[in-house]
Short mmCIF file of C-alpha atoms in Angstrom, two decimals:
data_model
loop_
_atom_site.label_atom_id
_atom_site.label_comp_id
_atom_site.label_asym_id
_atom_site.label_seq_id
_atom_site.Cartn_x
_atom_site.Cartn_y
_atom_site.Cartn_z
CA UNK A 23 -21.25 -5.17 -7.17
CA UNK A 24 -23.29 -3.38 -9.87
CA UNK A 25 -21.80 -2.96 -13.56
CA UNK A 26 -22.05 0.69 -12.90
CA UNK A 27 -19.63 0.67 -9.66
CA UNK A 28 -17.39 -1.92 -11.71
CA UNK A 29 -17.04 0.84 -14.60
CA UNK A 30 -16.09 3.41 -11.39
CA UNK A 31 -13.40 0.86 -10.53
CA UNK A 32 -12.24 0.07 -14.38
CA UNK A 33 -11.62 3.98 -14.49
CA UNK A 34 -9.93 4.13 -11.03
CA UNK A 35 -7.56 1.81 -12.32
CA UNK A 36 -6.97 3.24 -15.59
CA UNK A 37 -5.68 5.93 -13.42
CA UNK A 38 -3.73 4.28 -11.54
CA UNK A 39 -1.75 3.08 -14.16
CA UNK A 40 -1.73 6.31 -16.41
CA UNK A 41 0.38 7.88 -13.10
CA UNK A 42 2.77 4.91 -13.63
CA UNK A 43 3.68 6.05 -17.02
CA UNK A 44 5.02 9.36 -15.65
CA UNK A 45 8.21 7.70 -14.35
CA UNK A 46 10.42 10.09 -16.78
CA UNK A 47 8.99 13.21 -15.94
CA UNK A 48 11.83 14.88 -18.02
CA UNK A 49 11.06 13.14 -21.31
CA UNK A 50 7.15 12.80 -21.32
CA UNK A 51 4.29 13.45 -19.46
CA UNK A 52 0.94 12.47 -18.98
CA UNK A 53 -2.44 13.52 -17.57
CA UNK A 54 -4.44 10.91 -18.45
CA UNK A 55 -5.50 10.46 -15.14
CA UNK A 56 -7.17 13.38 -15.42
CA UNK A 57 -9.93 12.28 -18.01
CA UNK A 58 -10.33 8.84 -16.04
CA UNK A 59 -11.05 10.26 -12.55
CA UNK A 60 -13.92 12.53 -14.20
CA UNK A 61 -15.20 9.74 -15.78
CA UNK A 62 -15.41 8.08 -13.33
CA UNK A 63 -17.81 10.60 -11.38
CA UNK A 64 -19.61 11.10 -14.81
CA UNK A 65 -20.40 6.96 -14.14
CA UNK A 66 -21.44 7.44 -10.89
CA UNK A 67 -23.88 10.62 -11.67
CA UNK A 68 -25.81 8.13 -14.04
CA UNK A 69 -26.38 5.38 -11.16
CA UNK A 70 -26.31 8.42 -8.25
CA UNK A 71 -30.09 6.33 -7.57
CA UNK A 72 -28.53 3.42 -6.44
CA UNK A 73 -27.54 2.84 -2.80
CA UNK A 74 -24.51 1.21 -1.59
CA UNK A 75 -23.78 0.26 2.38
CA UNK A 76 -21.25 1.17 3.87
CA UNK A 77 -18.24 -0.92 4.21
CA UNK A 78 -19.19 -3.07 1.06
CA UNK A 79 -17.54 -3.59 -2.13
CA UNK A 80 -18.92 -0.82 -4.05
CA UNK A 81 -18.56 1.61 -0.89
CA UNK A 82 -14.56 1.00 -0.84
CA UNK A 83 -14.71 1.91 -4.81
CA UNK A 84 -17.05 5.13 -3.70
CA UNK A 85 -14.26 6.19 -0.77
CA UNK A 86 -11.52 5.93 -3.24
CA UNK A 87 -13.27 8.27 -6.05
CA UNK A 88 -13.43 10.86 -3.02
CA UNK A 89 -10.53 10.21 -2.12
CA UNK A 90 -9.01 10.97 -5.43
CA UNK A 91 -11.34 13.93 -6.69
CA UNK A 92 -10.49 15.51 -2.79
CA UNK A 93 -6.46 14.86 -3.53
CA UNK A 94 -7.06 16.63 -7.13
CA UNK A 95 -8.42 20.21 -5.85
CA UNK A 96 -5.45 20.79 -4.60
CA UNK A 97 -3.62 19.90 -7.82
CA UNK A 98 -5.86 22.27 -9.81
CA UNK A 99 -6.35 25.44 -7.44
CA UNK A 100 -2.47 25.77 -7.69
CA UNK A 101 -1.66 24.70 -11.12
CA UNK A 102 -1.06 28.05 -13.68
CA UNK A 103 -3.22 30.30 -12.09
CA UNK A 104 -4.42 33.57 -13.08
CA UNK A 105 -1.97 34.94 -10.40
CA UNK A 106 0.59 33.56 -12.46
CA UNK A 107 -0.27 34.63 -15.78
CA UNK A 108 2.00 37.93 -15.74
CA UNK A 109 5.31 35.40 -14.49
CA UNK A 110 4.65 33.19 -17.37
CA UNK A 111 7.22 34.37 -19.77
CA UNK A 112 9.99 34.51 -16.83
CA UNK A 113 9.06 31.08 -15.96
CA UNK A 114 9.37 29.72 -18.82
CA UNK A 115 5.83 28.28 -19.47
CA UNK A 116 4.74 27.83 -22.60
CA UNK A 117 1.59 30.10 -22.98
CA UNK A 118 -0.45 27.63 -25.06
CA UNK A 119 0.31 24.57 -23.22
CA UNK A 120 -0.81 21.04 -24.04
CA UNK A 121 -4.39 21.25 -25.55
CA UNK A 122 -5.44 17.83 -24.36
CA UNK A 123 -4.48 18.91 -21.05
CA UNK A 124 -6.21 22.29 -21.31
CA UNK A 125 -9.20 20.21 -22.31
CA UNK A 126 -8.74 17.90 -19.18
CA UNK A 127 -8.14 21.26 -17.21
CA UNK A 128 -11.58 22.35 -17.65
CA UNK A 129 -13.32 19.20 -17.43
CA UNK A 130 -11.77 18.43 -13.91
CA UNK A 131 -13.00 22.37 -13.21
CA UNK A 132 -16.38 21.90 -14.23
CA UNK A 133 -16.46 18.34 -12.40
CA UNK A 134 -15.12 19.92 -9.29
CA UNK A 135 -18.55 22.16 -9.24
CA UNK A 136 -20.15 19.43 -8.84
CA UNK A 137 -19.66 17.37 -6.19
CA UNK A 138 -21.56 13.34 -6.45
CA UNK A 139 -24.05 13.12 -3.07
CA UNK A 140 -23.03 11.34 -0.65
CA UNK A 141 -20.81 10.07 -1.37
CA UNK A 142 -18.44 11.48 1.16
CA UNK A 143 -20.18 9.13 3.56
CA UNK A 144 -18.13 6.28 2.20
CA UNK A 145 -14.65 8.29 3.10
CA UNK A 146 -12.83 8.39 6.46
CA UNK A 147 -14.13 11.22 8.53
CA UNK A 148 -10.08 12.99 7.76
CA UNK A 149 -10.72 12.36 4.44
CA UNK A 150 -13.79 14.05 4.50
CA UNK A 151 -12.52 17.40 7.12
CA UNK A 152 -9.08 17.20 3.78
CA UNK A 153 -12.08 18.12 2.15
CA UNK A 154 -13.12 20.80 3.63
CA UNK A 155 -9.86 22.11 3.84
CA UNK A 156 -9.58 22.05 -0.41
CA UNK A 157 -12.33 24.61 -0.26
CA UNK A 158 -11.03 27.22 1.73
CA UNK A 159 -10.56 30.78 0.36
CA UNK A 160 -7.04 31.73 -1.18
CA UNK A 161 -7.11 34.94 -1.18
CA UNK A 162 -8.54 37.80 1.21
CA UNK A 163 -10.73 39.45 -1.99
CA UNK A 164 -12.52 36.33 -1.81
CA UNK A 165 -16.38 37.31 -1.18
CA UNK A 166 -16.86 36.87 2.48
CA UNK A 167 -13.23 36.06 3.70
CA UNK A 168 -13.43 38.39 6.42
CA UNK A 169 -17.25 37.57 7.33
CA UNK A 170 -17.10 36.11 11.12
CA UNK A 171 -19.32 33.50 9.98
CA UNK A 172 -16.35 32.33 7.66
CA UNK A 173 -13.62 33.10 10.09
CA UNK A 174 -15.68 30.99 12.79
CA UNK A 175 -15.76 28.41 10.07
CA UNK A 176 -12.19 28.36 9.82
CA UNK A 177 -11.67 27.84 13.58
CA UNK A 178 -14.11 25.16 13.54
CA UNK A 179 -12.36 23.79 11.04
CA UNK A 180 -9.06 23.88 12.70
CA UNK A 181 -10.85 21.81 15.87
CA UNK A 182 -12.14 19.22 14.08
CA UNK A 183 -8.94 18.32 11.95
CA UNK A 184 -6.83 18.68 15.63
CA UNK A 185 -9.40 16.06 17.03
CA UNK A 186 -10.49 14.15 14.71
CA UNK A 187 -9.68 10.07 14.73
CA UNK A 188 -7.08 8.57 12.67
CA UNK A 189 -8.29 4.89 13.35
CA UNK A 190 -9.22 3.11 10.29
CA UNK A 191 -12.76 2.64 9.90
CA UNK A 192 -13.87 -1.01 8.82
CA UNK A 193 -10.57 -2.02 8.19
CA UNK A 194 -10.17 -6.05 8.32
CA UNK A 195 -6.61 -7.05 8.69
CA UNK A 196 -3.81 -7.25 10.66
CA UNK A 197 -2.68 -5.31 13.26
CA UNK A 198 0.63 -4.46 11.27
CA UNK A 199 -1.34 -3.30 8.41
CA UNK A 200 -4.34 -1.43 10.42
CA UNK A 201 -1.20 0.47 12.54
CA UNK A 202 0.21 1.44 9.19
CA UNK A 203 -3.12 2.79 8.10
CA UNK A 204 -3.32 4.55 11.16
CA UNK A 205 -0.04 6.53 10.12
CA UNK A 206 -0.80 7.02 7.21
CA UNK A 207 -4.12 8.76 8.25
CA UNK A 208 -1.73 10.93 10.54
CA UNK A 209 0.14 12.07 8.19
CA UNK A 210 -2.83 13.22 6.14
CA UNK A 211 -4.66 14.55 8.96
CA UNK A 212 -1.29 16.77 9.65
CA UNK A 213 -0.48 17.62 5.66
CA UNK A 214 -4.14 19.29 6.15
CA UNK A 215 -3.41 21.28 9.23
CA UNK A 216 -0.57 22.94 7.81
CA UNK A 217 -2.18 23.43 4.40
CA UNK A 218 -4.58 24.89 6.71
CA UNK A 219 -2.84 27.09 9.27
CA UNK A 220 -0.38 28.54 6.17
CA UNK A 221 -3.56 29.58 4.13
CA UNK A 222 -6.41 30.32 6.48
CA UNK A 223 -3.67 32.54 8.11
CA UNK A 224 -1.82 34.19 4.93
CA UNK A 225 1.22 32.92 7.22
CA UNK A 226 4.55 32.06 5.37
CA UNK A 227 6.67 32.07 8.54
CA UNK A 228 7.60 29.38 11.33
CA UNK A 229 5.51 29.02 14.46
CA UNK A 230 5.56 26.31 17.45
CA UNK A 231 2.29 24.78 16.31
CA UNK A 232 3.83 23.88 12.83
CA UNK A 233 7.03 23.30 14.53
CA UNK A 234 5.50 20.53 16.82
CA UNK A 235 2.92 18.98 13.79
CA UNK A 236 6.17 19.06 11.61
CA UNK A 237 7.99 16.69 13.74
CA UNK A 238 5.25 14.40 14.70
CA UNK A 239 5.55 14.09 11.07
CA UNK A 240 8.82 13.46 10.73
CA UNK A 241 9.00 11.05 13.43
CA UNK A 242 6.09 8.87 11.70
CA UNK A 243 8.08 8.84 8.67
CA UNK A 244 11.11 7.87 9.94
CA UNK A 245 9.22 4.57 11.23
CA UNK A 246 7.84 3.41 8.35
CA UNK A 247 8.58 1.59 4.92
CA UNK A 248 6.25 3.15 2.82
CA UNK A 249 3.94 6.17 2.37
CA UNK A 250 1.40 6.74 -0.71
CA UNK A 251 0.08 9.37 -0.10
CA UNK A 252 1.83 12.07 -2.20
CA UNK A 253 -0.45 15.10 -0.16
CA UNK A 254 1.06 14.10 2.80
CA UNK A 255 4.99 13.88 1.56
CA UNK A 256 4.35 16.84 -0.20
CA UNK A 257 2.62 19.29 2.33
CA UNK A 258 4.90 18.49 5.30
CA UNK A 259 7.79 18.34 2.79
CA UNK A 260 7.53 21.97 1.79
CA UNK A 261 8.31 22.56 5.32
CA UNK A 262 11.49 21.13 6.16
CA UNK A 263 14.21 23.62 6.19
CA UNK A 264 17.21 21.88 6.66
CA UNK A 265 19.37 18.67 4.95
CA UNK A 266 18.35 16.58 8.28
CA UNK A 267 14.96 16.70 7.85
CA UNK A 268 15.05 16.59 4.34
CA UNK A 269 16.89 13.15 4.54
CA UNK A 270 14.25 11.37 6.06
CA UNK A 271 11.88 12.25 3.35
CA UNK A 272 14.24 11.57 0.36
CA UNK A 273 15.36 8.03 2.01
CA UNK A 274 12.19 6.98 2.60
CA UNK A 275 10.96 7.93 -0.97
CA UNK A 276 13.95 6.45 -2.41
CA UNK A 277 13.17 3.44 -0.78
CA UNK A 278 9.59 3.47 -2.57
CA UNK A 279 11.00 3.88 -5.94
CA UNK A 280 12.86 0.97 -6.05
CA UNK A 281 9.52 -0.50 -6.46
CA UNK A 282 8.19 -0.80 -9.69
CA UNK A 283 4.37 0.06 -8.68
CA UNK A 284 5.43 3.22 -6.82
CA UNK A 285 7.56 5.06 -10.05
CA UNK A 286 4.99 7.71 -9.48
CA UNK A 287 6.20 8.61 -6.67
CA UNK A 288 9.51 10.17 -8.63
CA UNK A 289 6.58 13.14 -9.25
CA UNK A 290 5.98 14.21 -6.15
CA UNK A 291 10.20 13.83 -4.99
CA UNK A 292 10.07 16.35 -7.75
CA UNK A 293 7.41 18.58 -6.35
CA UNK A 294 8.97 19.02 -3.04
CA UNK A 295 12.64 19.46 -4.31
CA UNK A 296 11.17 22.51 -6.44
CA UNK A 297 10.01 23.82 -3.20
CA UNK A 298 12.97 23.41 -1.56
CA UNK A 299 14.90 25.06 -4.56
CA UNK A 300 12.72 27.83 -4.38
CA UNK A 301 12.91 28.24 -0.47
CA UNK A 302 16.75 27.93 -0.29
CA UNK A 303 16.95 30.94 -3.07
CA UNK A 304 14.26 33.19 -1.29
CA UNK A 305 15.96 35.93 0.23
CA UNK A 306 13.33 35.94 4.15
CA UNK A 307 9.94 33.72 3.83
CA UNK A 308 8.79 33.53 0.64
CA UNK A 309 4.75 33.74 0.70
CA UNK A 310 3.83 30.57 0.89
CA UNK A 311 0.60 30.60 -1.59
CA UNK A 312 2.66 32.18 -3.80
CA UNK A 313 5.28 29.39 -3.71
CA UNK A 314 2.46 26.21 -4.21
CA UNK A 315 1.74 27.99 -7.46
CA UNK A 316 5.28 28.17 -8.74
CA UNK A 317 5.90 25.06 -7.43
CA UNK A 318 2.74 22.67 -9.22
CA UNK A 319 3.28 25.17 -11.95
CA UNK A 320 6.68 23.95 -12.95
CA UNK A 321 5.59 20.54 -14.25
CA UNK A 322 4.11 20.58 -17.86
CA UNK A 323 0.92 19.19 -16.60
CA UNK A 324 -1.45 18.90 -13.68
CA UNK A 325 0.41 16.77 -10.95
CA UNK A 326 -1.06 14.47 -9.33
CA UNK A 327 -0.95 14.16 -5.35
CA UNK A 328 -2.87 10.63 -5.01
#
């Protein structure tokens, strides 16, 4: 492994263990993960020459900086946006914020423009289609949202993520821990096609189709010991409606906090028991764009949903 890819991983790890410091969320936060991940990429622009195969080392470091920068869009397109600017004094934001994590704020932003080539090709195809999904339009005055090219987009979109393959790829271990991987890939793969349906579709409602992907979910869940991936809990959290539901989330991440390398995980409990909060109080459906905002927007800093 090159010194260049072991700087990537130095960073990745630094960020790791920044998101472990953020196991009072009511006393202090941090987002120095933030600054890491982006250096990170900033690394990899400088040795973008070199080429890694793969499966190797340095490819498993490459899949996890996609993996995290793909995670972190969604963090940032919902975190105090513009369409929250006029709730801020309601809310009880403070205006000014943190400066080091406005300065982190626009250093993820302009990272985000630019994306480090090819590097997707070292990600799990879901990974990859998640990544499509962070790029979809918000809102309908975005330039070309009702274009058919875009709208065919969208449905071809929706296929792929419906049929893609959750087997790990190049996975060497046992078959307890490749099944596992396999669930966990699920889980992603259905975090993204609700993300997906609810914002493609400006739908805030219930249907069959989220209905059915919402129990899959919930069935996976209830089967297994552990689950980091903070997207997944998250997305398919914000749709469970009722205390029975609800309990198989909370035991299983209660379960994962017991552990000392999974205290980050008390973030994202947090994250989907504001969205429950603000569901429960919501007199019909409560737009469901609308409610990500308010919902990432309540924590001091950018959350984190690696």
């Amino acid at each position: 492994m090159c010194q260049g890819i072991q700087h990537v991983a130095a960073n990745l790890l630094l960020c790791v263990l920044g998101l472990q410091q953020i196991y009072n969320l009511y006393e202090h936060c941090h987002s120095d993960w933030v600054g890491y991940l982006v250096g990170s990429k900033k690394v990899l622009e400088a040795i973008k020459k070199a080429e890694h195969a793969v499966g190797s080392d340095a490819s498993i470091v490459l899949g996890w900086v996609y993996y995290f920068d793909v995670m972190a869009r969604f963090s940032f397109r919902h975190w105090r946006t513009e369409q929250l600017k006029s709730h801020v004094e309601s809310l009880g934001f403070d205006p000014g914020g943190s400066k080091v994590c406005a300065l982190q704020y626009i250093l993820a932003q302009s990272s985000f423009i630019h994306g480090v080539p090819g590097i997707s090709a070292h990600a799990h195809p879901v990974i990859q289609l998640v990544a499509e999904v962070s790029a979809i339009g918000l809102y309908s005055y975005a330039p070309g949202y009702f274009s058919a090219e875009y709208q065919q987009h969208l449905d071809e979109l929706h296929l792929k993520l419906e049929s893609v393959s959750t087997t790990p790829v190049g996975l060497e271990a046992s078959s307890k821990v490749i099944n596992h991987e396999q669930k966990l890939l699920e889980l992603v793969r259905i975090a993204g096609l609700i993300y997906l349906e609810r914002v493609s579709r400006n739908f805030s409602g219930q249907s069959s189709k989220l209905e059915t992907w919402t129990t899959t979910a919930l069935s996976i869940l209830a089967q297994i010991e552990t689950c980091l991936s903070p997207f997944a809990l998250f997305f398919i959290g914000c749709e469970l409606n009722n205390d029975e539901d609800r309990l198989v989330i909370l035991n299983l991440l209660a379960r994962m906090e017991k552990k000392a390398h999974m205290k980050s995980f008390l973030e994202v409990r947090l994250l989907i028991q504001t969205a429950w909060n603000q569901e429960d109080l919501a007199e019909g459906d409560l737009d469901y764009i609308h409610k990500l905002n308010l919902v990432m927007s309540s924590r001091d800093v950018v959350p984190s949903l690696f």
